[in-house]
Coordinates of C-alpha atoms in Angstrom, one line a residue:
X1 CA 164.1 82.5 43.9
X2 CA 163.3 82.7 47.5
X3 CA 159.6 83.8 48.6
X4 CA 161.1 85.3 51.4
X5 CA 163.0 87.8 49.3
X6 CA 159.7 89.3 48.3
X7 CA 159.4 92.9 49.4
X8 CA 157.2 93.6 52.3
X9 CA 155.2 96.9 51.7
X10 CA 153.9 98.1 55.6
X11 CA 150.3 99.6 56.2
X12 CA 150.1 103.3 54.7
X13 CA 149.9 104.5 58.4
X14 CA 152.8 103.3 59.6
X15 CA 156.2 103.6 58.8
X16 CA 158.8 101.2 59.2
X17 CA 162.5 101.6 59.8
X18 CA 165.2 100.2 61.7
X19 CA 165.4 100.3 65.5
X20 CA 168.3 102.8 67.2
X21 CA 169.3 99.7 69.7
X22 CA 172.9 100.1 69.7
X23 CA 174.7 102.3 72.0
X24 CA 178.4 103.1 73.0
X25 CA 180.1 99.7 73.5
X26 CA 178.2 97.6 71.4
X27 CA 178.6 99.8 68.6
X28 CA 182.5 100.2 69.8
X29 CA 182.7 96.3 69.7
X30 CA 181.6 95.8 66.1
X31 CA 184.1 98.9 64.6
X32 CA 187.0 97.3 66.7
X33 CA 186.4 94.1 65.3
X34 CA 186.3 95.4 61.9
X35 CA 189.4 96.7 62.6
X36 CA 191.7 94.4 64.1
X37 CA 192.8 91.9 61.4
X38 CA 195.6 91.2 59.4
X39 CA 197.6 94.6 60.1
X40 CA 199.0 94.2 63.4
X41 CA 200.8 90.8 62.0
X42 CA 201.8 92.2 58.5
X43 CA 203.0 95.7 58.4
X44 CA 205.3 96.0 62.2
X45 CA 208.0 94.9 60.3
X46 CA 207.2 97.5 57.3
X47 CA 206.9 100.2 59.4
X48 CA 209.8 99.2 61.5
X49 CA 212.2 99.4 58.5
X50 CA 211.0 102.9 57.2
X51 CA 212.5 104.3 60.6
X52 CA 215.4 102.8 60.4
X53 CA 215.1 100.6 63.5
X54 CA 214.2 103.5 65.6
X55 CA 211.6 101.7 67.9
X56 CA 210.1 105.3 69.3
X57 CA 209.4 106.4 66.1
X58 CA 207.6 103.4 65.0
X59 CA 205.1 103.4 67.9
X60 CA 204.5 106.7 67.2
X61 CA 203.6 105.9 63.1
X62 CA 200.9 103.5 64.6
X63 CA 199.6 106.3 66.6
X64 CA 199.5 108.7 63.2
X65 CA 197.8 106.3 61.2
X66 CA 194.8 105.7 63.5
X67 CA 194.5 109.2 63.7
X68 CA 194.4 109.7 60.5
X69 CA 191.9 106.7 60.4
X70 CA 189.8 108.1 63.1
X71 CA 189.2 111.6 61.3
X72 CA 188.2 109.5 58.2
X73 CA 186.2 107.1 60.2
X74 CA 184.2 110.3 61.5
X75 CA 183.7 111.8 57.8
X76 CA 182.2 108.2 57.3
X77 CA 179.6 108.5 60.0
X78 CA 178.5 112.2 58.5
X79 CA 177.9 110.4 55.3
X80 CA 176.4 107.2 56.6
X81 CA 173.5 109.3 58.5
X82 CA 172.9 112.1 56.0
X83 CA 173.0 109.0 53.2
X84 CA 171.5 105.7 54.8
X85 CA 171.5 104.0 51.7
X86 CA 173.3 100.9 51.5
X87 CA 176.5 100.9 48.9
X88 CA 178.8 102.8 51.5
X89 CA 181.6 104.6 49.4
X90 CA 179.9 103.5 46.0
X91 CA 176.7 105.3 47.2
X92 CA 178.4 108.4 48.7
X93 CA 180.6 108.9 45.4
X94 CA 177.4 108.8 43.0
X95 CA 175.3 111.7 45.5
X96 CA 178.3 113.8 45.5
X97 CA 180.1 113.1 42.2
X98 CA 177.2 111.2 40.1
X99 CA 177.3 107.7 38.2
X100 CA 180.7 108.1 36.7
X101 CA 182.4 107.9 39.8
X102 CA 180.7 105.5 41.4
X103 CA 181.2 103.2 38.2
X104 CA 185.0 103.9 38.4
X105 CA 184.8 103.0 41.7
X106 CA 182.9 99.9 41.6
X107 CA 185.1 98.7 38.7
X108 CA 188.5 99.3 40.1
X109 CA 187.4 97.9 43.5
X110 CA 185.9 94.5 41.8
X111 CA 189.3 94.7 38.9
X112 CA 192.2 95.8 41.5
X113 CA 191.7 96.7 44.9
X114 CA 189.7 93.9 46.0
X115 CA 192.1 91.1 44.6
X116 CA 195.1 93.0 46.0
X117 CA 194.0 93.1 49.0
X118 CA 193.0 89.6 48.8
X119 CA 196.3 88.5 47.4
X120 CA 198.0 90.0 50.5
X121 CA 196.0 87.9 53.0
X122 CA 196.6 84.7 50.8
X123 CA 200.1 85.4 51.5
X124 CA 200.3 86.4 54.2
X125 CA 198.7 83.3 55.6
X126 CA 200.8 81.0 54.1
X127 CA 204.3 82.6 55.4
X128 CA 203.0 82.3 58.8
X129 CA 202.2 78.4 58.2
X130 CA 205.4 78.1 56.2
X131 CA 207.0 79.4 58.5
X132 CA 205.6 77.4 61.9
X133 CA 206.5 74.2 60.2
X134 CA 210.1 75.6 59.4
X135 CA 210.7 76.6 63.2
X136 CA 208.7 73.6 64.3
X137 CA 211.2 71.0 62.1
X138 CA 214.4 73.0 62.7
X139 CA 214.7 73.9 58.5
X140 CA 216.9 76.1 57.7
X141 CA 217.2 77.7 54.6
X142 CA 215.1 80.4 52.6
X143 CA 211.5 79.9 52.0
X144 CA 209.4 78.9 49.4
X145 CA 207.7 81.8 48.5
X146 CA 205.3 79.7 45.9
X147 CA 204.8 76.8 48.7
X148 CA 203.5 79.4 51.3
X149 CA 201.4 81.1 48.2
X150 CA 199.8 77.7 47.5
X151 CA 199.2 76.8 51.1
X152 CA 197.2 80.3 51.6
X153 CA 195.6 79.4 48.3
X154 CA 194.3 76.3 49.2
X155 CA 192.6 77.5 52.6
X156 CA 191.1 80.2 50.8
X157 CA 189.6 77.9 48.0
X158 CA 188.2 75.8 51.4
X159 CA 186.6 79.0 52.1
X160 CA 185.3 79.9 49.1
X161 CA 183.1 76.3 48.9
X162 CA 182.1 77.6 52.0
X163 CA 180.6 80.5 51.2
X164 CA 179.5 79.3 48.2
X165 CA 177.4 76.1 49.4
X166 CA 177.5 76.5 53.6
X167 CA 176.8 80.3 54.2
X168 CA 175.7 79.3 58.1
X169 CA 179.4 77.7 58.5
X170 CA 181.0 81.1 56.9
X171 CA 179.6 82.7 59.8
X172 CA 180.6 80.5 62.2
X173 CA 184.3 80.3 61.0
X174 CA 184.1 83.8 61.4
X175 CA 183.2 84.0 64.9
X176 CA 186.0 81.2 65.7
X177 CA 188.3 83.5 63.5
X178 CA 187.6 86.3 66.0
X179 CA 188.0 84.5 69.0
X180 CA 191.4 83.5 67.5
X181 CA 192.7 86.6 66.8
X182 CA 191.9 88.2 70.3
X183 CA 193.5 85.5 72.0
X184 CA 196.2 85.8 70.4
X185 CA 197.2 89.7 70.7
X186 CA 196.3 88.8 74.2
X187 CA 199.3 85.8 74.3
X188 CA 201.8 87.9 73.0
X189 CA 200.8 91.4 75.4
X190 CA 201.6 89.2 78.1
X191 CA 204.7 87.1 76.9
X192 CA 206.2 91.0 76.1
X193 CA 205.3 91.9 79.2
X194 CA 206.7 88.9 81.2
X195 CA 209.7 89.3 79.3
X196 CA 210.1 93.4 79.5
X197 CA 209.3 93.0 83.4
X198 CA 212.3 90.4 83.1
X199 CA 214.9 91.9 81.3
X200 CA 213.2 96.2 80.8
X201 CA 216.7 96.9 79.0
X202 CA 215.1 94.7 76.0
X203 CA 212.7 97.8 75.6
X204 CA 216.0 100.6 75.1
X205 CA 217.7 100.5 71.9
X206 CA 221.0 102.6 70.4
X207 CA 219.8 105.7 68.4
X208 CA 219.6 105.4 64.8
X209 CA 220.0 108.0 61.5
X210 CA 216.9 109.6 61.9
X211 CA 214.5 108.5 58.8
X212 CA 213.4 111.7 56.5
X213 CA 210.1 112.8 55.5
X214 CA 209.6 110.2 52.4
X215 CA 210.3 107.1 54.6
X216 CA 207.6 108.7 57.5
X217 CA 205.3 109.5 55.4
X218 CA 205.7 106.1 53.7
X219 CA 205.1 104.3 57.2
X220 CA 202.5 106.2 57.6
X221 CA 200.8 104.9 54.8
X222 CA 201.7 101.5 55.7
X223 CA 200.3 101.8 58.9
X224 CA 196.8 102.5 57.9
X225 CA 196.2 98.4 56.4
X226 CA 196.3 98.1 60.4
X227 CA 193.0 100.3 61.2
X228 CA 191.1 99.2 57.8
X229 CA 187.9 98.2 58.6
X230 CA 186.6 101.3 60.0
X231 CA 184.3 102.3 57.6
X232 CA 182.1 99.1 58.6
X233 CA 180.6 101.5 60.9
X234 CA 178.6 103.2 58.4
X235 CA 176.5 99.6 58.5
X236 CA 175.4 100.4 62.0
X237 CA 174.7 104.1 62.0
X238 CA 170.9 104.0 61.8
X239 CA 170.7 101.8 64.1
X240 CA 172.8 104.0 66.6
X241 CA 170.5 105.4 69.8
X242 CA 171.6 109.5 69.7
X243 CA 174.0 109.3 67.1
X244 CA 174.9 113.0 67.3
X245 CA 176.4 112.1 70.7
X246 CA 177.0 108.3 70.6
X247 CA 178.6 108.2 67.4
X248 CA 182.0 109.8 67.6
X249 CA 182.1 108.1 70.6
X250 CA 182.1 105.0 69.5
X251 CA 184.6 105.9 66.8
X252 CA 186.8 107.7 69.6
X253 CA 186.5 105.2 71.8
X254 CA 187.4 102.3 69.5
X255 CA 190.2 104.0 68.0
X256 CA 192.2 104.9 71.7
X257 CA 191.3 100.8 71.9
X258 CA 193.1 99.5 68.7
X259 CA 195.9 102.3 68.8
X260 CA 196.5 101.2 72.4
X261 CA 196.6 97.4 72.0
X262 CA 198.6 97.8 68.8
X263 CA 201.1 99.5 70.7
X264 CA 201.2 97.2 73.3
X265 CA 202.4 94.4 70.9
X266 CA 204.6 95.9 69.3
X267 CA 206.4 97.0 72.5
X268 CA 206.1 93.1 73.3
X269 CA 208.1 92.7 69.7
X270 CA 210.2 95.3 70.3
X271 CA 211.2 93.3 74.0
X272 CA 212.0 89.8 72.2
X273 CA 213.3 90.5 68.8
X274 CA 215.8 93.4 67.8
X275 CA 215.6 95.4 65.0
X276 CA 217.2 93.2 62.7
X277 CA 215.4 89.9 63.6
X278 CA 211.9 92.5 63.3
X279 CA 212.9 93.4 59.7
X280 CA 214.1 90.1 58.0
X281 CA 211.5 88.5 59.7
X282 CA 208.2 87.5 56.8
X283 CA 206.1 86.6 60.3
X284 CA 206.8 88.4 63.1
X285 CA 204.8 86.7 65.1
X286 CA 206.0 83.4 64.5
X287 CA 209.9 84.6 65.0
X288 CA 208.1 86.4 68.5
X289 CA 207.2 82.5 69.8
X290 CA 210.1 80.9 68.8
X291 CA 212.5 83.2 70.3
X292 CA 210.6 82.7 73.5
X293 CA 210.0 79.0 73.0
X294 CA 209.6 76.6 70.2
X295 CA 205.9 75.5 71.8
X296 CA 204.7 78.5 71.8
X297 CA 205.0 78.7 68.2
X298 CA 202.2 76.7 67.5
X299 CA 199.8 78.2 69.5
X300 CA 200.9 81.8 68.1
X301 CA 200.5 80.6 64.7
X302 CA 196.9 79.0 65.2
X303 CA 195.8 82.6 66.5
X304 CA 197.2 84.8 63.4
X305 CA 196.2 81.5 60.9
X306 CA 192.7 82.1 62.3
X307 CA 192.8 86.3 62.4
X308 CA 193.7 86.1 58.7
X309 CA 191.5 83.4 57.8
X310 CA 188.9 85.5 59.1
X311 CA 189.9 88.8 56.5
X312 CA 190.1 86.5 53.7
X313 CA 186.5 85.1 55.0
X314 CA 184.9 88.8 55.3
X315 CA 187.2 89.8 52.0
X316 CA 185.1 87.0 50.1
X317 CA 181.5 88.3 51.8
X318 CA 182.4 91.3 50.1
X319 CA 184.0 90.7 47.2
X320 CA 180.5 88.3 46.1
X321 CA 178.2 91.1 47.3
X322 CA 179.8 94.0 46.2
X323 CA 179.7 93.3 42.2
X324 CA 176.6 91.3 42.9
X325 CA 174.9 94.6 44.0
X326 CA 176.9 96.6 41.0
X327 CA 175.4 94.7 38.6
X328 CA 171.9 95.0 39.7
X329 CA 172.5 98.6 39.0
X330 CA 173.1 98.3 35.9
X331 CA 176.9 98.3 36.4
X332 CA 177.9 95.6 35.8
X333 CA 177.3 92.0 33.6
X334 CA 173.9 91.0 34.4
X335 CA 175.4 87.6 35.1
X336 CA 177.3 88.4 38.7
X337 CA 174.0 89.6 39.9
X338 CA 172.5 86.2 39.4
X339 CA 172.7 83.7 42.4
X340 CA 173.0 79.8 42.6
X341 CA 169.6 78.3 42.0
X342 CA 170.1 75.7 45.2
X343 CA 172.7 77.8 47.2
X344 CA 171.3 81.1 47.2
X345 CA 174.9 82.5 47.1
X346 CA 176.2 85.2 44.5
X347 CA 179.0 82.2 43.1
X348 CA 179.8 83.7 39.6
X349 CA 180.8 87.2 41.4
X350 CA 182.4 84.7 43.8
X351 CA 184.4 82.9 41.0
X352 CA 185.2 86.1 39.2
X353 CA 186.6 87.9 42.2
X354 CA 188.8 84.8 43.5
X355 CA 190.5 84.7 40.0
X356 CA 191.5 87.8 39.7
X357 CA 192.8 87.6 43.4
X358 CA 194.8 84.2 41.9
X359 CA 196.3 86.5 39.0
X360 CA 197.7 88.9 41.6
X361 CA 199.9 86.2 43.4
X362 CA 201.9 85.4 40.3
X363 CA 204.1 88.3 39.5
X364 CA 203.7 90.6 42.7
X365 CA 204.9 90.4 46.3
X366 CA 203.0 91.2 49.5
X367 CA 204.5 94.7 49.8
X368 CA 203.3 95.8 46.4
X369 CA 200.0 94.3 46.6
X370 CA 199.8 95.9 50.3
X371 CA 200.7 99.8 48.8
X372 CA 198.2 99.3 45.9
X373 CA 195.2 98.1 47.8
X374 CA 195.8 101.0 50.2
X375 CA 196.5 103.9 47.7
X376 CA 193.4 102.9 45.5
X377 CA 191.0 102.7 49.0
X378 CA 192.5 105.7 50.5
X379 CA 192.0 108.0 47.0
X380 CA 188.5 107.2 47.0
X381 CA 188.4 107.4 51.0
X382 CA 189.7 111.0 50.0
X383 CA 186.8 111.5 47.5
X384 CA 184.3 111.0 50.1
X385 CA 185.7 113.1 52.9
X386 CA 186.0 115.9 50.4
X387 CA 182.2 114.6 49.7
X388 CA 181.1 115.9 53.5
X389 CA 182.2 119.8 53.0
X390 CA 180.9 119.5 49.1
X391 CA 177.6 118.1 50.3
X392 CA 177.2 121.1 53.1
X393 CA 176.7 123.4 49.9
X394 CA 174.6 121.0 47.8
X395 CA 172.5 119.8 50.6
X396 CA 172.7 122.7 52.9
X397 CA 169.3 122.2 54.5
X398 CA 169.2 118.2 54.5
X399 CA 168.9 117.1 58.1
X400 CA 172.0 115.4 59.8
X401 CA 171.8 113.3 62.6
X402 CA 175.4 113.7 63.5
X403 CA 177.9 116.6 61.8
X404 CA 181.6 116.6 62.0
X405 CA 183.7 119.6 62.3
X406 CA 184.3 120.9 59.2
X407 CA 188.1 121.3 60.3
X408 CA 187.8 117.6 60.7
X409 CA 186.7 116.9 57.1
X410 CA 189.0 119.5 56.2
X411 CA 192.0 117.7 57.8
X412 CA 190.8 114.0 56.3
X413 CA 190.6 115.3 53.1
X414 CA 194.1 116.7 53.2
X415 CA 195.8 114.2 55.4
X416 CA 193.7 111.4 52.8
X417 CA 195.2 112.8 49.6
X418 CA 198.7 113.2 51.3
X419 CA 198.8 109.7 51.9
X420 CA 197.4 108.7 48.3
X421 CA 200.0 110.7 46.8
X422 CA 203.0 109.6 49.2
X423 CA 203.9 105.8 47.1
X424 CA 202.7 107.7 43.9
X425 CA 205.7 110.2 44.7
X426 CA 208.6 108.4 46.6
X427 CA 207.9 104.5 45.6
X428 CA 205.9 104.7 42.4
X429 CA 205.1 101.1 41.0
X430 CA 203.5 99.7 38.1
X431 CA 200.2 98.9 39.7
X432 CA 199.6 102.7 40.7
X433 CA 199.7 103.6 37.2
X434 CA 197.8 100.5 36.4
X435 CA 195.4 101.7 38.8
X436 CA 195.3 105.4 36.7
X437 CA 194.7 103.8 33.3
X438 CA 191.8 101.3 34.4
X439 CA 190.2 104.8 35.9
X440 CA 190.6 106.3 32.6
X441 CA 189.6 103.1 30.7
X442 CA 186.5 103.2 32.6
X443 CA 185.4 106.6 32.1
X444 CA 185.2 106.3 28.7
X445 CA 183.8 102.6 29.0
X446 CA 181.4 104.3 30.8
X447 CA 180.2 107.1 28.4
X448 CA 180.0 104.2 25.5
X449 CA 177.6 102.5 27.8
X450 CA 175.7 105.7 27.9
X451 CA 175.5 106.0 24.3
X452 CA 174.1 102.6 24.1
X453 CA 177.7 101.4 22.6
X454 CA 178.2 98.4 25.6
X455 CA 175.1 96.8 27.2
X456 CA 175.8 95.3 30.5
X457 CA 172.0 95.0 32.0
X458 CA 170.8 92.5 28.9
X459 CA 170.8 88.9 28.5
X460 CA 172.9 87.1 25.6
X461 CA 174.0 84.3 24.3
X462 CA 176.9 84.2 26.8
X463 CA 174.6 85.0 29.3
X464 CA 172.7 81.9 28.9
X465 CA 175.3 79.6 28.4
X466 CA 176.7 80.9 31.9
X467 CA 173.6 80.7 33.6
X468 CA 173.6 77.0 32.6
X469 CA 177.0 76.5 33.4
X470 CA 176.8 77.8 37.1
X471 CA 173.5 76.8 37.2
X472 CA 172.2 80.3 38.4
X473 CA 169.7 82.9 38.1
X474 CA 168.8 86.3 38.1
X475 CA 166.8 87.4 41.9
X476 CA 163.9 88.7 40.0
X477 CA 163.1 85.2 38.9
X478 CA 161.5 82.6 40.8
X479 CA 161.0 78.7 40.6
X480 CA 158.2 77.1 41.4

């Protein structure tokens, strides 16, 4: 569509490839602001509740889960210089495991995990605003849980036109998201800290029954929506300067970063609310600031509003791109690889991807859509750390700018599965096994296409009529 988007083929004597610019911090800036999101405002509660109130233990679950991240996260840069194609886990899962995989993958992440995690911001976002206005008008009384769903609807919708028609304004709602979310973990480290400085008996709590292995291994889990986001390094790595050194640097240093402020506010949680007010609270935050004062609510609530606006903005990036590139493969309908004609924005992947996150608000709640989003990520995260020791035998003599520690791979692949397997064993819930059936659905859906049964690269009838109805076209067409 765009004579830009022609490729540009370089001399025969030169070569050209991307520049290693980035070094320690800058590349430990972007993988911490991948990081820090939603979590830190979602799951404290979760976590909390799995240990029974036992504040020590809790703070010790966040430090688990980012290891458990940070091994992953290191698997992830093996892959991401051995492999420098773009795709990430899609492209990792079809060198190791070939096209089947990957198209399980890609269909499952567009179909479930995607939406879920989608779903969970949307709600997310409208407790918190819910919730302002109750402690802000003195309501009393239980929530709405379809008013808040409908008020974190209708941002996201705002957002979608967004990126649909004003891609440049996407971007710059995103750096205002990030501002917003920094400032305000950085509000509510300080108001702990004023207040534990104040009053440090805030910080000791009575022992509780000691939680056993199912409900720590099930915060655990929970904890790891906090540090997802990591694997946005594996956009960077060739662009790393010395990546066998810089690398798990970066990963290392970003990690003992997040891990350390998330522990930080919850120890200011833990010095304002007790156990009981943690747990029944559906926005932590919000009950934080009012406890402290009723002002302080708003400003609170404009700094998580803005930190989940911003997941739900990078959730939509990705949830137009990913399918948009699956379907250029071959995937996918030929249709969600087509882009608007005056736009230049993938709006029926857009479209498809925000409906199915619609259909995920009606019969599910934010802890269920959470523990399905994370145990489909994690069980292909798993797939791919398993990918690093199974690619040292098939691709023995490749060259790799950075290596892990096979013990490291070793212990993400376990660690990985363990925590896939954890809901599947203690809380098992109809989307898991709806999440098993889809994978088997689409491995045979997959061999039919093979067979020449399903076509999904030709253009129909319905094809057509769809290009005309979203006015949109296929990149390898251009107007005039």
């Amino acid at each position: 569509i765009d004579d830009t988007s022609q490729p540009f083929y370089p001399d025969d004597n030169k070569s050209v490839k991307l520049k290693r610019t980035i070094g320690v911090y800058d590349g430990a800036s972007i993988v911490v602001g991948s990081m820090i999101g939603s979590g830190i405002f979602i799951v404290p509660t979760r976590i909390l509740e799995y240990c029974n109130g036992d504040m020590s233990l809790s703070l010790i679950i966040w430090v688990l889960g980012g290891i458990i991240a940070m091994l992953m996260a290191l698997c992830y840069c093996e892959l991401a210089t051995l492999l420098p194609e773009s795709g990430g886990s899609a492209a990792y899962l079809k060198v190791v495991y070939g096209d089947v995989l990957c198209f399980i993958y890609l269909w499952l992440y567009l179909l479930a995990a995607n939406p879920q995690s989608q779903a969970v911001q949307i709600i997310a976002l409208g407790d918190y605003i819910s919730n302002a206005v109750k402690v802000s008008t003195g309501t009393c009384g239980p929530e709405s849980k379809v008013l808040s769903k409908l008020i974190g609807l209708l941002i996201t919708l705002v957002l979608l036109v967004c990126n649909i028609t004003r891609v440049k304004l996407s971007v710059k709602i995103q750096l205002w998201c990030t501002v917003g979310k920094v400032a305000a973990l950085i509000l509510i480290a300080i108001l702990g800290f004023v207040r534990a400085v104040s009053d440090s008996s805030v910080l000791y709590t009575s022992l509780q029954a000691a939680p056993g292995i199912a409900a720590v291994s099930l915060a655990v889990f929970q904890s790891l929506w906090a540090y997802d986001g990591f694997d946005n390094i594996t956009f960077i790595t060739e662009e790393v300067k010395k990546p066998k050194k810089t690398l798990p640097m970066i990963i290392i240093l970003s990690f003992l970063f997040v891990m350390g402020l998330y522990v930080v506010v919850n120890l200011s949680y833990f010095a304002v609310l007790n156990q009981k007010e943690m747990i029944t609270s559906s926005a932590v935050a919000v009950s934080f600031a009012a406890k402290i004062h009723p002002m302080l609510t708003y400003a609170v609530t404009l700094g998580v509003c803005l930190s989940l606006i911003g997941s739900i903005n990078v959730n939509l990036l990705t949830m137009g791109r990913l399918p948009f590139v699956a379907a250029r493969l071959g995937f996918m309908p030929k249709i969600l690889s087509m882009i608007h004609i005056q736009y230049f924005s993938p709006l029926p992947a857009l479209l498809f991807g925000i409906i199915l996150a619609v259909a995920m608000l009606v019969p599910s709640n934010i802890d269920i859509l959470l523990k399905a989003a994370l145990f489909m990520a994690w069980a292909f995260r798993s797939l791919c750390a398993l990918g690093v020791l199974i690619l040292r035998w098939k691709m023995k003599d490749a060259k790799r700018p950075y290596k892990v520690y096979s013990i490291t791979a070793l212990l993400a692949t376990l660690f990985g599965f363990y925590s896939t397997l954890v809901p599947l064993i203690f809380r098992p819930q109809a989307l898991y096994v709806l999440g098993v059936i889809l994978a088997a659905v689409f491995y045979i859906v997959y061999f039919l296409m093979v067979r020449g049964h399903i076509n999904m690269t030709g253009v129909g009838k319905v094809t057509v009529w769809f290009q005309k109805l979203f006015m949109v076209a296929s990149t390898t067409e251009h107007t005039s």
